Coordinates of C-alpha atoms and ligand atoms in Angstrom, one line a residue:
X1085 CA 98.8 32.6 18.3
X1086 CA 100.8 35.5 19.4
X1087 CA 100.5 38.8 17.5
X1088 CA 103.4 40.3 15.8
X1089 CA 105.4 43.2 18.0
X1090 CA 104.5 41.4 21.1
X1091 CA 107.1 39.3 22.8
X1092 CA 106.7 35.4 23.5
X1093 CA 107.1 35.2 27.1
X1094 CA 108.9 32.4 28.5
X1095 CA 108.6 30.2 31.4
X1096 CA 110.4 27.4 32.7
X1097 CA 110.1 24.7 35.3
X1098 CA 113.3 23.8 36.9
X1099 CA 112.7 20.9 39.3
X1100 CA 115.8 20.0 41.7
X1101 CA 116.9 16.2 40.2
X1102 CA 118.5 15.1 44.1
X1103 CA 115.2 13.2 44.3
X1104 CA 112.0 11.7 42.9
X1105 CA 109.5 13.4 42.1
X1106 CA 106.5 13.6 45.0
X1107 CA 102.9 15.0 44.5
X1108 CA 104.5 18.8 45.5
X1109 CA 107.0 18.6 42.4
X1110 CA 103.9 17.2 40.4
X1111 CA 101.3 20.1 41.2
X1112 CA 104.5 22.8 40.8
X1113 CA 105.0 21.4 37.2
X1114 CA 101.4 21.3 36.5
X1115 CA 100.7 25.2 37.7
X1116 CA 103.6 26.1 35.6
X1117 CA 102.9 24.3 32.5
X1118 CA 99.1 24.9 32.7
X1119 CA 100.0 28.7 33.4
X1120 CA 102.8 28.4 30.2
X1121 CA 100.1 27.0 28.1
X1122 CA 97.3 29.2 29.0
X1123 CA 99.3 32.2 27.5
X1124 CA 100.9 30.8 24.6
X1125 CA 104.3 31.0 26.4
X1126 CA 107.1 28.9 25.2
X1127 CA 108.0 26.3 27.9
X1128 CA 111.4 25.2 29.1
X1129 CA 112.5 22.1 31.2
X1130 CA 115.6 22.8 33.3
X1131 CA 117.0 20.0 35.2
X1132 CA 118.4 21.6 38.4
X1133 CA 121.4 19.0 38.8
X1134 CA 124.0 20.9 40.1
X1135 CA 124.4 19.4 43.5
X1136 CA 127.1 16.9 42.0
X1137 CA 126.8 14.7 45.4
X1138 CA 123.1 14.0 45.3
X1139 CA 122.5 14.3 41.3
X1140 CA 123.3 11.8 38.8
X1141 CA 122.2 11.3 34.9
X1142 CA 119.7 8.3 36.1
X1143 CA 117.8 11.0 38.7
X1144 CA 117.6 13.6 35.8
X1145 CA 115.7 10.7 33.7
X1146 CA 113.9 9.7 36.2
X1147 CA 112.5 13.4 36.7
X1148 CA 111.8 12.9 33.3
X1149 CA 109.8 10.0 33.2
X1150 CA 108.0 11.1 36.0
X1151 CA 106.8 14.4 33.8
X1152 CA 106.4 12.8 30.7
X1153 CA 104.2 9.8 32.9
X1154 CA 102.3 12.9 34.0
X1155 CA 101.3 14.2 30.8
X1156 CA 103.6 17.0 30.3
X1157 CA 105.5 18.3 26.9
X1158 CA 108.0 21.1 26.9
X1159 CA 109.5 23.0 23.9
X1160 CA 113.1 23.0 24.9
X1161 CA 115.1 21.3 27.5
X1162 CA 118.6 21.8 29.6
X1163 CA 120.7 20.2 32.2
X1164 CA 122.0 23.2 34.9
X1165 CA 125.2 21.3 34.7
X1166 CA 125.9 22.5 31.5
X1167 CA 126.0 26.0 32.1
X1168 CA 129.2 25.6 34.2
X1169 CA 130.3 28.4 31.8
X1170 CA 128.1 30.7 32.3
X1171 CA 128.2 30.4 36.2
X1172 CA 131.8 30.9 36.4
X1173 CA 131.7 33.7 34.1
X1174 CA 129.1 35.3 36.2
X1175 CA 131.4 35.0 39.6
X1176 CA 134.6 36.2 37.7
X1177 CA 131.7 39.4 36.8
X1178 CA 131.2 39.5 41.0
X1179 CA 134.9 38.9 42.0
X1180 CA 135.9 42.2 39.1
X1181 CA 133.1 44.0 41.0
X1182 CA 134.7 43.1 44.7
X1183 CA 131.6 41.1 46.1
X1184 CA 133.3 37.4 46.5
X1185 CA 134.6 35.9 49.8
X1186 CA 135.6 33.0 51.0
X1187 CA 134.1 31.8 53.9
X1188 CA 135.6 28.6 56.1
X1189 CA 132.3 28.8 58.6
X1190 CA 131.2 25.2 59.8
X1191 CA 127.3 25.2 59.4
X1192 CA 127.2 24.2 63.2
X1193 CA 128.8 27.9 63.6
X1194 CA 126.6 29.5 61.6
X1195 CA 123.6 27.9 63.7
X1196 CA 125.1 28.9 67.1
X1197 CA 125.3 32.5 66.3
X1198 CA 121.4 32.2 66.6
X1199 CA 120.6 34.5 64.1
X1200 CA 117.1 33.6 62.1
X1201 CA 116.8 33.8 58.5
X1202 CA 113.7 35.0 56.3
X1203 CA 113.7 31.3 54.6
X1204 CA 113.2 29.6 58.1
X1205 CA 116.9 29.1 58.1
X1206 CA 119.7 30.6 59.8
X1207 CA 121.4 34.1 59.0
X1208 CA 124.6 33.7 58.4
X1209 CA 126.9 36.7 60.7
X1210 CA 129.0 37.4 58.0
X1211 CA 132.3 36.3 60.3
X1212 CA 134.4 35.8 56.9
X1213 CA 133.7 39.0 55.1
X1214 CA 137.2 40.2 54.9
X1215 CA 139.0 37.5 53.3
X1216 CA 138.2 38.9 49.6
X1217 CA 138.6 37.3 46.5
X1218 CA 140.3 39.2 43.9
X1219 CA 139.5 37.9 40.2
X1220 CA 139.4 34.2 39.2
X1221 CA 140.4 33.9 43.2
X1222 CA 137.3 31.7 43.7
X1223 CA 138.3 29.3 41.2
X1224 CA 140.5 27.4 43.6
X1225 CA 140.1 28.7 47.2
X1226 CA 139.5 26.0 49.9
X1227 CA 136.0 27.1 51.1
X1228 CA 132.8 28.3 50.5
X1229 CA 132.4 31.2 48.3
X1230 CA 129.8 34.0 49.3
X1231 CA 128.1 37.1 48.2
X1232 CA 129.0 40.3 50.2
X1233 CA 125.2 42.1 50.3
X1234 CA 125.2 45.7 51.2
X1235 CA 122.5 46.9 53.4
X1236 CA 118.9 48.2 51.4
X1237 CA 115.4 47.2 50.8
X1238 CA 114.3 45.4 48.0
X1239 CA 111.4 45.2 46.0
X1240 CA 110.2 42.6 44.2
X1241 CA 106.5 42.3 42.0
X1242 CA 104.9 39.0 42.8
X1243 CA 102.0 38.8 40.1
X1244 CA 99.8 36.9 43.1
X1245 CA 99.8 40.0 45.4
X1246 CA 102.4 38.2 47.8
X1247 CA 105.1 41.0 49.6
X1248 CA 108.8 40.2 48.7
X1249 CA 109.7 43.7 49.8
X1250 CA 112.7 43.1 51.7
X1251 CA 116.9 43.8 52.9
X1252 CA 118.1 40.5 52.3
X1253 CA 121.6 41.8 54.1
X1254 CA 119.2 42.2 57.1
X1255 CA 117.1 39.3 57.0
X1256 CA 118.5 36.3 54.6
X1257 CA 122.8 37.6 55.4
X1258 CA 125.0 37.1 52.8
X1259 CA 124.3 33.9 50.4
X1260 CA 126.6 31.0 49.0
X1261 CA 127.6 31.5 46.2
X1262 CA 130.1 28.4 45.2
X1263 CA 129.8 26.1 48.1
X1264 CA 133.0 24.3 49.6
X1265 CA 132.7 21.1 47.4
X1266 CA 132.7 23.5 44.2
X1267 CA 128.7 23.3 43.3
X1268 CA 127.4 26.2 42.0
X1269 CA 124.8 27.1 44.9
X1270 CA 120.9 27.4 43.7
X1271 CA 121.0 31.3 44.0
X1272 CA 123.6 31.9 41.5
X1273 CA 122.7 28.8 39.1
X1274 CA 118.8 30.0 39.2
X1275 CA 119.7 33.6 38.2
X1276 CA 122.2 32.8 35.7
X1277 CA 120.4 30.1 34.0
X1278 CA 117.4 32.2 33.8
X1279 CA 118.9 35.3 32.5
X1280 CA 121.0 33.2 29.9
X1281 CA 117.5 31.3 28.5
X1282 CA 115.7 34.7 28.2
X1283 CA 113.0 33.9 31.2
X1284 CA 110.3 36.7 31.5
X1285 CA 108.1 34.5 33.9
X1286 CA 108.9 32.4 37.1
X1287 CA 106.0 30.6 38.6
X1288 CA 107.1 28.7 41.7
X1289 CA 106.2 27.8 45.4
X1290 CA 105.9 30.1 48.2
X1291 CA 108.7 28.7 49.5
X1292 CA 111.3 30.5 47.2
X1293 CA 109.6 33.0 47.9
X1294 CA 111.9 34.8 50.1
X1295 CA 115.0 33.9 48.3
X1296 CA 113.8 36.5 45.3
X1297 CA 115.3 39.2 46.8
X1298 CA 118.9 37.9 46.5
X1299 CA 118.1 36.8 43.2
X1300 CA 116.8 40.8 42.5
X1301 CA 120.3 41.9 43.7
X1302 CA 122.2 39.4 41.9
X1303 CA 120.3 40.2 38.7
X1304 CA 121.1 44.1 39.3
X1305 CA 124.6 43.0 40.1
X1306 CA 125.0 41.6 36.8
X1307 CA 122.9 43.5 34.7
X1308 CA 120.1 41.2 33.9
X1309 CA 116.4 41.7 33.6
X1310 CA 114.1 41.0 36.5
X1311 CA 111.7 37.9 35.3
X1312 CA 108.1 38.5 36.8
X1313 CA 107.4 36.3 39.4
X1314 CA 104.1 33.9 40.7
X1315 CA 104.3 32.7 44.4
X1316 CA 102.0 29.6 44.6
X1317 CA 100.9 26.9 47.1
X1318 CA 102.8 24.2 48.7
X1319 CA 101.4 20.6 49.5
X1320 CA 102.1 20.3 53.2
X1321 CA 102.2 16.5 55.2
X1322 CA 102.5 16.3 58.9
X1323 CA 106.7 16.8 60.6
X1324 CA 106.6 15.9 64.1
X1325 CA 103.7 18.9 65.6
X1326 CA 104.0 21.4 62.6
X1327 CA 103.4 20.9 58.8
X1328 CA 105.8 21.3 56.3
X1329 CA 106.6 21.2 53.0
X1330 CA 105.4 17.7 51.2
X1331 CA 108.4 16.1 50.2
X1332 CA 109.6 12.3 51.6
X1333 CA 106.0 11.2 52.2
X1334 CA 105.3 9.1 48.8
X1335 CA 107.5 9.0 45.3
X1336 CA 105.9 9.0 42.1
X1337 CA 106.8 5.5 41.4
X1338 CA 104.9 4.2 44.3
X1339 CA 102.1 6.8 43.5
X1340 CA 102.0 5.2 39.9
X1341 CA 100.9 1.9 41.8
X1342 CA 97.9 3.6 42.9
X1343 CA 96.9 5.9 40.5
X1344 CA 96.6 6.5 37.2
X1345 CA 98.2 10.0 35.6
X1346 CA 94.6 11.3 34.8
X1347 CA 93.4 10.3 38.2
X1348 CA 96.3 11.4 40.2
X1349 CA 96.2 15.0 38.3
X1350 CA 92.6 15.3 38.9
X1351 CA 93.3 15.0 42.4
X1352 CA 95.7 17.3 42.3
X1353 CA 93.6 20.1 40.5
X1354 CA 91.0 19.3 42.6
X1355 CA 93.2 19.8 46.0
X1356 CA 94.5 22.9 44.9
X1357 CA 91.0 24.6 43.4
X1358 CA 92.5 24.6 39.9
X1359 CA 89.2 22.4 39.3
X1360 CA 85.8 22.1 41.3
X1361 CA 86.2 18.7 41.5
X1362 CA 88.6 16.0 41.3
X1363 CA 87.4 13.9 38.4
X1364 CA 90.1 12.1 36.5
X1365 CA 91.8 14.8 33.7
X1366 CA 94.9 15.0 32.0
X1367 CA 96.8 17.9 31.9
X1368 CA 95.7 18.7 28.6
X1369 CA 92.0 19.1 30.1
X1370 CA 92.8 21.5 32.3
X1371 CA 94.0 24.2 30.1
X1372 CA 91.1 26.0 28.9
X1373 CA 89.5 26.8 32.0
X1374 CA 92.5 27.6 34.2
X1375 CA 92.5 30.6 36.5
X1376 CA 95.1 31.7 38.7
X1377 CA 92.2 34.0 40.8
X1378 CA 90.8 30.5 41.5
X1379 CA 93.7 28.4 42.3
X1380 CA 93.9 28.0 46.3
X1381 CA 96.7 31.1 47.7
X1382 CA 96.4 28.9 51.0
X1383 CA 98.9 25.5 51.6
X1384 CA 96.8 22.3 51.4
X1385 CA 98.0 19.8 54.1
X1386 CA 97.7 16.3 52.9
X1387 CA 98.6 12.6 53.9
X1388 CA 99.7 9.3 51.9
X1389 CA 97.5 6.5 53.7
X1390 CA 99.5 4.1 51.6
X1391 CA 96.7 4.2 49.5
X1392 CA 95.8 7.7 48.6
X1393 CA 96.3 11.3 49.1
X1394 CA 93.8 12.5 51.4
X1395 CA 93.5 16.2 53.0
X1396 CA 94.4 16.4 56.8
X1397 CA 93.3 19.2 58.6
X1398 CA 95.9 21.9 59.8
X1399 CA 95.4 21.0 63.3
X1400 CA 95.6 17.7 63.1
Ligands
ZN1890 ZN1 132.5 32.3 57.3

């Protein structure tokens, strides 16, 4: 129960709906909900369905089902498509304060100028910045619509230790903002969306990690509160000779075939050290005894047999 005078923090976890869920989506919800839950926090569900090509209303259910399937509960749930609003409101505040451009780059351009990106991307050389867009400009301009950076360091705290210190005009180059079929990119949507639900905590992989210094300067940019922020694990499966982030390997309706929810979260807990083993549990289970200082700060490489999830060994 929280005591009177102190704040209810508020997390959220705001899964992309452009595909099933996968074991990584799984074990990010189940970090942030047993993290939520652990502190009393209230609990949001934001449907990241922006991406109008790839996102339809039968992928946001099925993101649901696969939660609900899971075990989880929420306390309050939104589409990102309905803050349209809010998003534009938030680029006429950027275009006012002379920061929009458009930008007519193809991405093979952007690639051959060769210059590498934080996010294991590529930089983009900021060809377009003086074609400015005055107020309400980027409403109809035939392009993509981008953030002009100026150079600085920024710091972020990342409650897990991790260093976001960083000049995102330097090493990330000016972001998207709008892209050229009229989505709201994920940097502006994420900020927005957080600030407008009152989010004080952000617990998400490692990967996004280096995008949290653009969303530090957009938040300054438009006046909102910094959230604080909980870099965590990623499932990695084998890509060609390197590992990356577990995402095509197996959907959750094939892992349903093989598992049951309690066995498939057990797994899970017991992959990434939430528990010492990986006994069957539901979500539910877990809460009590959940630790972030024993949670695993190192990537666990797996692999779908067809069967099972099994642990592969970085190497092989
Ligand atoms: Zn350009």
């Amino acid at each position: 129960m929280p005591q009177i005078g102190i704040p209810i923090e508020r997390c959220r976890f705001a899964p992309t709906t452009s595909g099933p869920a996968h074991p990584g989506t799984l074990l990010a919800a189940l970090l942030c909900w047993l993290d939520a839950r652990k502190r009393g926090a209230t609990l949001l569900l934001r449907l990241e369905d922006v991406d109008s090509t790839r996102c339809t209303p039968q992928s946001a259910q099925d993101m649901r089902d696969a939660l609900s399937w899971f075990g989880f509960d929420w306390d309050d749930e939104c589409l990102q498509s309905e803050s349209h609003d809010d998003h534009a409101t938030a680029l006429d505040e950027l275009a006012r304060a002379d920061r929009l451009y458009r930008c007519t780059c193809s991405r093979s351009a952007i690639r051959r100028a060769g210059l590498p990106a934080a996010d294991g991307g590529w930089r983009y050389p900021g060809t377009c910045r003086d074609q400015r867009l005055k107020d309400g400009e980027w409403r109809n301009v035939d392009g993509a619509v981008r953030l002009r950076l100026e150079p600085g360091t920024t710091d972020v705290r990342d409650e897990s230790g991790l260093a976001l210190l960083q000049d995102p005009s330097a090493q990330m180059g000016d972001p998207v903002l709008r892209s050229r079929n009229g989505s709201i990119a994920y940097h502006l949507a994420c900020v927005v969306d957080d600030a407008r639900a009152g989010i004080t905590r952000v617990v998400r992989g490692r990967d996004l990690a280096p995008c949290t210094a653009i969303h530090r300067v957009l938040q300054q940019q438009l006046g909102y509160r910094t959230p604080i922020y909980r870099h965590h694990l990623l499932l990695l499966e084998k890509s060609g000779d390197k590992f990356a982030k577990l995402h095509g390997a197996v959907g959750w309706r094939e892992l349903r075939q093989h598992y049951t929810a309690a066995r498939l979260c057990g797994a899970l807990a017991g992959f990434a050290g939430i528990s010492a083993d990986s006994s069957p549990q539901q979500p539910s289970d877990l809460v009590e005894r959940f630790d972030w200082s024993r949670v695993c700060s190192d990537d666990v490489p797996l692999h779908w047999t067809g069967q099972s999830l099994e642990p592969s060994t970085a190497r092989g």
